[in-house]
Coordinates of C-alpha atoms in Angstrom, one line a residue:
M18 CA 19.2 17.7 4.9
G19 CA 15.1 17.3 6.5
R20 CA 13.7 18.1 9.9
H21 CA 13.4 15.3 11.9
K22 CA 13.0 16.5 15.5
R23 CA 12.6 12.0 16.2
G24 CA 9.0 13.4 17.9
V25 CA 7.4 10.4 17.0
A26 CA 8.2 6.5 18.3
V27 CA 7.6 3.7 15.6
K28 CA 6.9 0.8 16.4
T29 CA 7.9 -2.5 14.5
I30 CA 5.7 -5.4 13.7
D31 CA 7.0 -6.9 11.9
K32 CA 8.0 -10.5 12.1
P33 CA 11.9 -11.7 10.5
G34 CA 11.3 -13.0 6.6
R35 CA 7.7 -11.9 6.5
V36 CA 8.6 -9.5 3.2
D37 CA 9.9 -12.3 1.8
E38 CA 7.1 -14.5 2.2
L39 CA 4.6 -12.0 1.2
Y40 CA 6.2 -10.8 -2.4
V41 CA 9.5 -12.3 -2.6
K42 CA 9.1 -15.7 -2.8
N43 CA 5.0 -14.8 -3.7
D44 CA 3.0 -13.0 -4.8
T45 CA 0.4 -12.7 -2.8
L46 CA -0.4 -9.2 -3.5
S47 CA -2.3 -9.8 -6.6
V48 CA -4.1 -11.4 -4.4
R49 CA -5.3 -8.9 -2.1
I50 CA -6.2 -6.8 -4.9
N51 CA -8.4 -9.1 -7.8
F52 CA -10.4 -9.2 -4.0
H53 CA -10.6 -5.8 -3.7
Q54 CA -11.2 -4.6 -7.1
K55 CA -13.7 -7.8 -7.3
Y56 CA -15.5 -7.1 -4.5
S57 CA -15.3 -2.7 -3.2
V58 CA -19.0 -1.2 -3.2
N59 CA -16.3 2.5 -4.6
S60 CA -17.1 1.8 -9.0
Y61 CA -15.0 4.3 -8.9
G62 CA -11.8 2.5 -8.2
W63 CA -9.0 2.9 -6.0
H64 CA -6.5 3.0 -8.3
N65 CA -8.1 5.3 -10.2
W66 CA -8.2 7.3 -7.3
V67 CA -5.3 7.4 -6.8
F68 CA -3.7 9.1 -10.1
D69 CA -6.4 11.6 -9.7
Q70 CA -4.6 12.2 -6.4
Y71 CA -1.2 12.9 -8.2
S72 CA -0.3 16.1 -9.8
F73 CA 2.1 15.9 -13.5
R74 CA 3.3 18.6 -14.8
K75 CA 5.6 18.2 -18.1
N76 CA 9.7 17.1 -18.1
I77 CA 9.6 15.6 -13.8
K78 CA 11.0 12.9 -13.0
V79 CA 9.2 10.9 -10.6
L80 CA 10.1 8.4 -8.3
E81 CA 7.7 4.3 -6.6
L82 CA 9.2 3.3 -4.5
G83 CA 8.1 -0.1 -3.7
C84 CA 5.8 -0.4 -6.8
G85 CA 4.5 -4.0 -6.6
T86 CA 3.4 -5.2 -9.8
G87 CA 2.4 -1.6 -10.9
D88 CA -1.4 -1.7 -11.4
T89 CA -1.7 2.3 -10.3
W90 CA -0.2 3.1 -13.4
I91 CA -2.3 0.3 -16.0
G92 CA -4.4 2.0 -18.1
K93 CA -3.1 5.3 -17.3
E94 CA -0.2 5.5 -19.4
E95 CA -1.6 8.6 -22.7
K96 CA -3.1 10.5 -19.6
I97 CA 1.0 11.4 -18.1
P98 CA 2.1 14.7 -19.6
E99 CA 5.3 14.9 -22.5
G100 CA 8.7 14.3 -20.6
T101 CA 7.9 12.5 -17.7
K102 CA 10.1 10.2 -17.0
I103 CA 8.8 7.3 -13.6
I104 CA 11.8 4.9 -12.3
L105 CA 9.6 2.6 -10.5
T106 CA 11.7 0.5 -8.3
D107 CA 11.0 -2.6 -5.6
I108 CA 12.4 -5.0 -3.4
S109 CA 11.7 -7.8 -5.2
P110 CA 12.0 -8.9 -8.4
L111 CA 9.4 -10.8 -8.3
M112 CA 7.1 -7.8 -8.5
S113 CA 9.0 -5.5 -10.5
G114 CA 9.2 -8.0 -13.0
K115 CA 5.5 -7.9 -13.0
A116 CA 5.4 -5.0 -13.2
V117 CA 8.2 -4.6 -16.4
E118 CA 5.4 -7.2 -18.4
K119 CA 2.7 -5.0 -18.0
L120 CA 4.9 -1.2 -18.6
E121 CA 7.9 -1.9 -19.8
K122 CA 6.5 -0.9 -23.6
N123 CA 5.8 3.0 -22.7
E124 CA 8.9 4.7 -23.0
K125 CA 7.8 7.4 -19.6
F126 CA 8.4 4.2 -17.8
S127 CA 11.8 2.7 -16.6
F128 CA 12.6 -0.1 -14.0
E129 CA 15.2 -1.6 -11.0
L130 CA 15.7 -2.6 -8.0
A131 CA 15.2 -0.6 -3.9
D132 CA 15.2 0.0 -0.7
I133 CA 13.6 2.6 0.1
Q134 CA 16.7 2.7 2.7
N135 CA 19.5 3.0 0.6
I136 CA 18.2 4.8 -2.4
P137 CA 20.4 4.5 -5.4
Y138 CA 19.4 8.1 -6.5
A139 CA 21.5 12.4 -6.3
D140 CA 20.2 14.0 -3.9
S141 CA 17.3 16.5 -5.0
E142 CA 16.8 14.0 -8.1
F143 CA 12.9 13.9 -8.0
E144 CA 9.8 16.2 -7.9
I145 CA 8.4 13.5 -6.6
V146 CA 8.3 10.6 -4.7
I147 CA 5.7 8.0 -4.7
A148 CA 5.7 5.0 -1.9
N149 CA 1.8 3.4 -1.5
H150 CA 1.1 0.6 0.9
M151 CA 4.2 -0.2 2.2
L152 CA 5.8 2.5 4.2
Y153 CA 4.0 0.3 7.3
H154 CA 7.0 -2.6 6.4
V155 CA 9.9 -1.5 6.0
P156 CA 11.8 -2.0 9.2
N157 CA 13.5 1.6 10.2
L158 CA 10.7 4.1 8.5
N159 CA 12.8 7.2 10.1
K160 CA 15.4 6.3 8.0
A161 CA 13.4 5.6 4.9
I162 CA 11.7 8.9 5.4
S163 CA 15.0 11.0 5.5
E164 CA 16.3 8.5 2.2
I165 CA 13.1 10.0 0.6
Y166 CA 13.9 13.6 1.8
R167 CA 16.9 13.7 0.6
V168 CA 16.1 13.0 -2.9
L169 CA 12.9 14.9 -3.6
K170 CA 13.8 18.6 -5.3
K171 CA 13.0 21.8 -2.9
D172 CA 8.8 22.6 -3.5
G173 CA 8.4 18.2 -4.2
V174 CA 6.0 15.9 -3.9
F175 CA 6.0 13.0 -1.5
Y176 CA 2.3 10.7 -1.7
S177 CA 1.7 7.8 0.7
T178 CA -1.0 5.4 0.9
T179 CA -2.3 3.5 3.9
F180 CA -5.1 2.7 5.5
G181 CA -6.5 2.9 9.2
E182 CA -6.8 1.0 12.7
N183 CA -10.1 0.3 12.4
S184 CA -10.0 -0.9 7.8
L185 CA -11.1 -5.2 8.0
K186 CA -12.6 -4.4 11.8
E187 CA -14.9 -7.2 11.0
L188 CA -12.4 -9.6 10.0
T189 CA -10.4 -8.3 12.4
D190 CA -13.4 -10.0 14.7
I191 CA -12.7 -13.2 13.6
Y192 CA -9.2 -13.0 14.3
K193 CA -9.6 -12.1 17.4
K194 CA -12.1 -16.3 17.7
F195 CA -8.9 -17.8 17.1
E196 CA -4.9 -15.4 17.5
D197 CA -4.0 -17.5 20.0
C198 CA -4.7 -20.2 17.1
A199 CA -2.9 -18.4 14.3
H200 CA -1.1 -15.4 13.6
F201 CA -2.7 -12.5 12.3
T202 CA -2.6 -8.8 11.3
Y203 CA -4.6 -6.6 13.2
S204 CA -5.0 -3.3 11.3
K205 CA -4.6 -1.3 14.1
D206 CA -0.7 -3.1 14.4
V207 CA 0.7 -1.4 11.8
R208 CA 3.4 1.6 12.1
F209 CA 2.7 3.6 9.3
S210 CA -1.9 3.9 9.3
L211 CA -4.1 7.2 8.5
D212 CA -3.4 7.5 12.0
N213 CA -0.4 8.5 13.4
G214 CA 1.6 9.0 9.4
E215 CA 0.2 12.9 10.1
A216 CA 2.7 12.7 13.2
V217 CA 5.2 10.2 11.7
L218 CA 5.8 12.8 8.3
G219 CA 5.6 16.3 9.7
D220 CA 8.5 15.6 11.9
Y221 CA 9.8 15.8 8.2
F222 CA 7.6 17.6 5.5
E223 CA 6.1 21.8 6.1
K224 CA 3.0 20.6 4.5
T225 CA 1.2 17.5 5.4
E226 CA -2.3 16.9 3.7
K227 CA -4.5 13.5 4.6
R228 CA -6.9 12.9 1.9
L229 CA -9.5 9.5 2.9
Y230 CA -11.6 7.9 0.2
I231 CA -14.4 6.3 0.7
D232 CA -15.5 2.8 0.2
S233 CA -16.4 -0.7 1.9
L234 CA -16.5 -4.1 0.9
E235 CA -20.1 -6.5 -0.7
V236 CA -18.0 -10.7 -0.7
T237 CA -20.7 -12.8 -1.5
D238 CA -17.3 -16.0 -2.1
S239 CA -16.4 -16.8 1.3
D240 CA -13.8 -19.3 -0.5
D241 CA -12.4 -16.5 -2.0
L242 CA -12.8 -14.1 0.9
V243 CA -10.9 -17.4 3.3
E244 CA -8.2 -17.3 -0.3
Y245 CA -7.3 -13.7 1.3
I246 CA -7.1 -13.8 4.5
V247 CA -4.1 -16.6 3.8
S248 CA -2.9 -14.5 1.5
Y249 CA -1.6 -12.1 4.2
N250 CA -2.8 -14.5 7.8
D251 CA -1.0 -17.9 8.7
V252 CA -3.7 -20.2 9.1
P253 CA -3.9 -23.8 9.1
D254 CA -6.6 -25.5 7.4
N255 CA -9.0 -26.1 10.3
I256 CA -8.9 -22.5 11.6
C257 CA -10.1 -21.3 7.6
R258 CA -12.5 -24.7 7.6
K259 CA -13.8 -22.7 11.0
I260 CA -13.2 -19.3 8.9
K261 CA -15.4 -19.8 5.9
T262 CA -18.1 -21.2 8.0
I263 CA -18.5 -18.4 9.9
T264 CA -18.2 -16.7 6.7
E265 CA -20.9 -18.1 5.5
N266 CA -22.9 -18.2 7.5
E267 CA -23.2 -14.2 7.2
I268 CA -23.7 -15.1 3.0
S269 CA -26.2 -16.7 3.7
Q270 CA -28.1 -14.9 6.0
N271 CA -27.9 -11.0 4.4
G272 CA -26.2 -12.1 1.0
S273 CA -23.0 -10.7 1.1
F274 CA -19.7 -10.1 4.4
K275 CA -20.1 -6.3 4.8
I276 CA -16.6 -5.6 5.9
S277 CA -15.5 -1.4 6.4
K278 CA -12.2 0.0 5.1
E279 CA -10.1 2.9 5.2
Q280 CA -7.2 4.0 3.1
G281 CA -6.8 7.2 2.0
M282 CA -3.6 9.0 0.8
F283 CA -1.3 11.5 2.9
V284 CA 0.4 13.8 0.2
C285 CA 3.6 16.4 2.2
V286 CA 5.0 19.1 0.0
K287 CA 9.0 19.1 0.9

């Protein structure tokens, strides 16, 4: 099962309980989704692009791990081929519940609670497995990918999105000014990114392809930006006010606060 060579060291940076704070006790994900939808320059839309990468056919089984609020699937139901069964799973009852609210009327979808490190399905059960913007949260990444490999059929495809080390670098520049006073998450420190993902996944899959989505942000409201920052960082109110002043000045001078994005997907064939 699998062909893991154990050649890639995977670091762990998430604080204990971080996933609980971000996704189980609170819905901070919707804040980030809405922010990117509002201020992204690429008008086609991230969720549209992600869906376009999937190669579906009739009568297959699809498993999504860490489905979040299910936004990728909204409005795409009729594009899913006949007979396709999609199981949306998340470790968070809150996230899964939001996905259910949005998609439960479509019979192609079913919903379960599941931990990617212990996937509750049989070997070789799925033609497609998906894990978008979530592998960097997993405590035991090697175990998770091994489980994904296990439940995929021969020639099955694994799709996984993440971001690059230089994503949001303009925010990183701000964070560095206040890192002694607050706890920030830096893109360069995540355990699974566009920069190391090919090596991590290549330890398991014969074929791994990286696809990039070209986009950036142009933010015109400093309150929205501070809300976004607080949604995934532990920042005291006095630091929030200082960040707000910095970004307000930038918006006043240049019309917007521009932020770089590096996002993409790995497509892996078993």
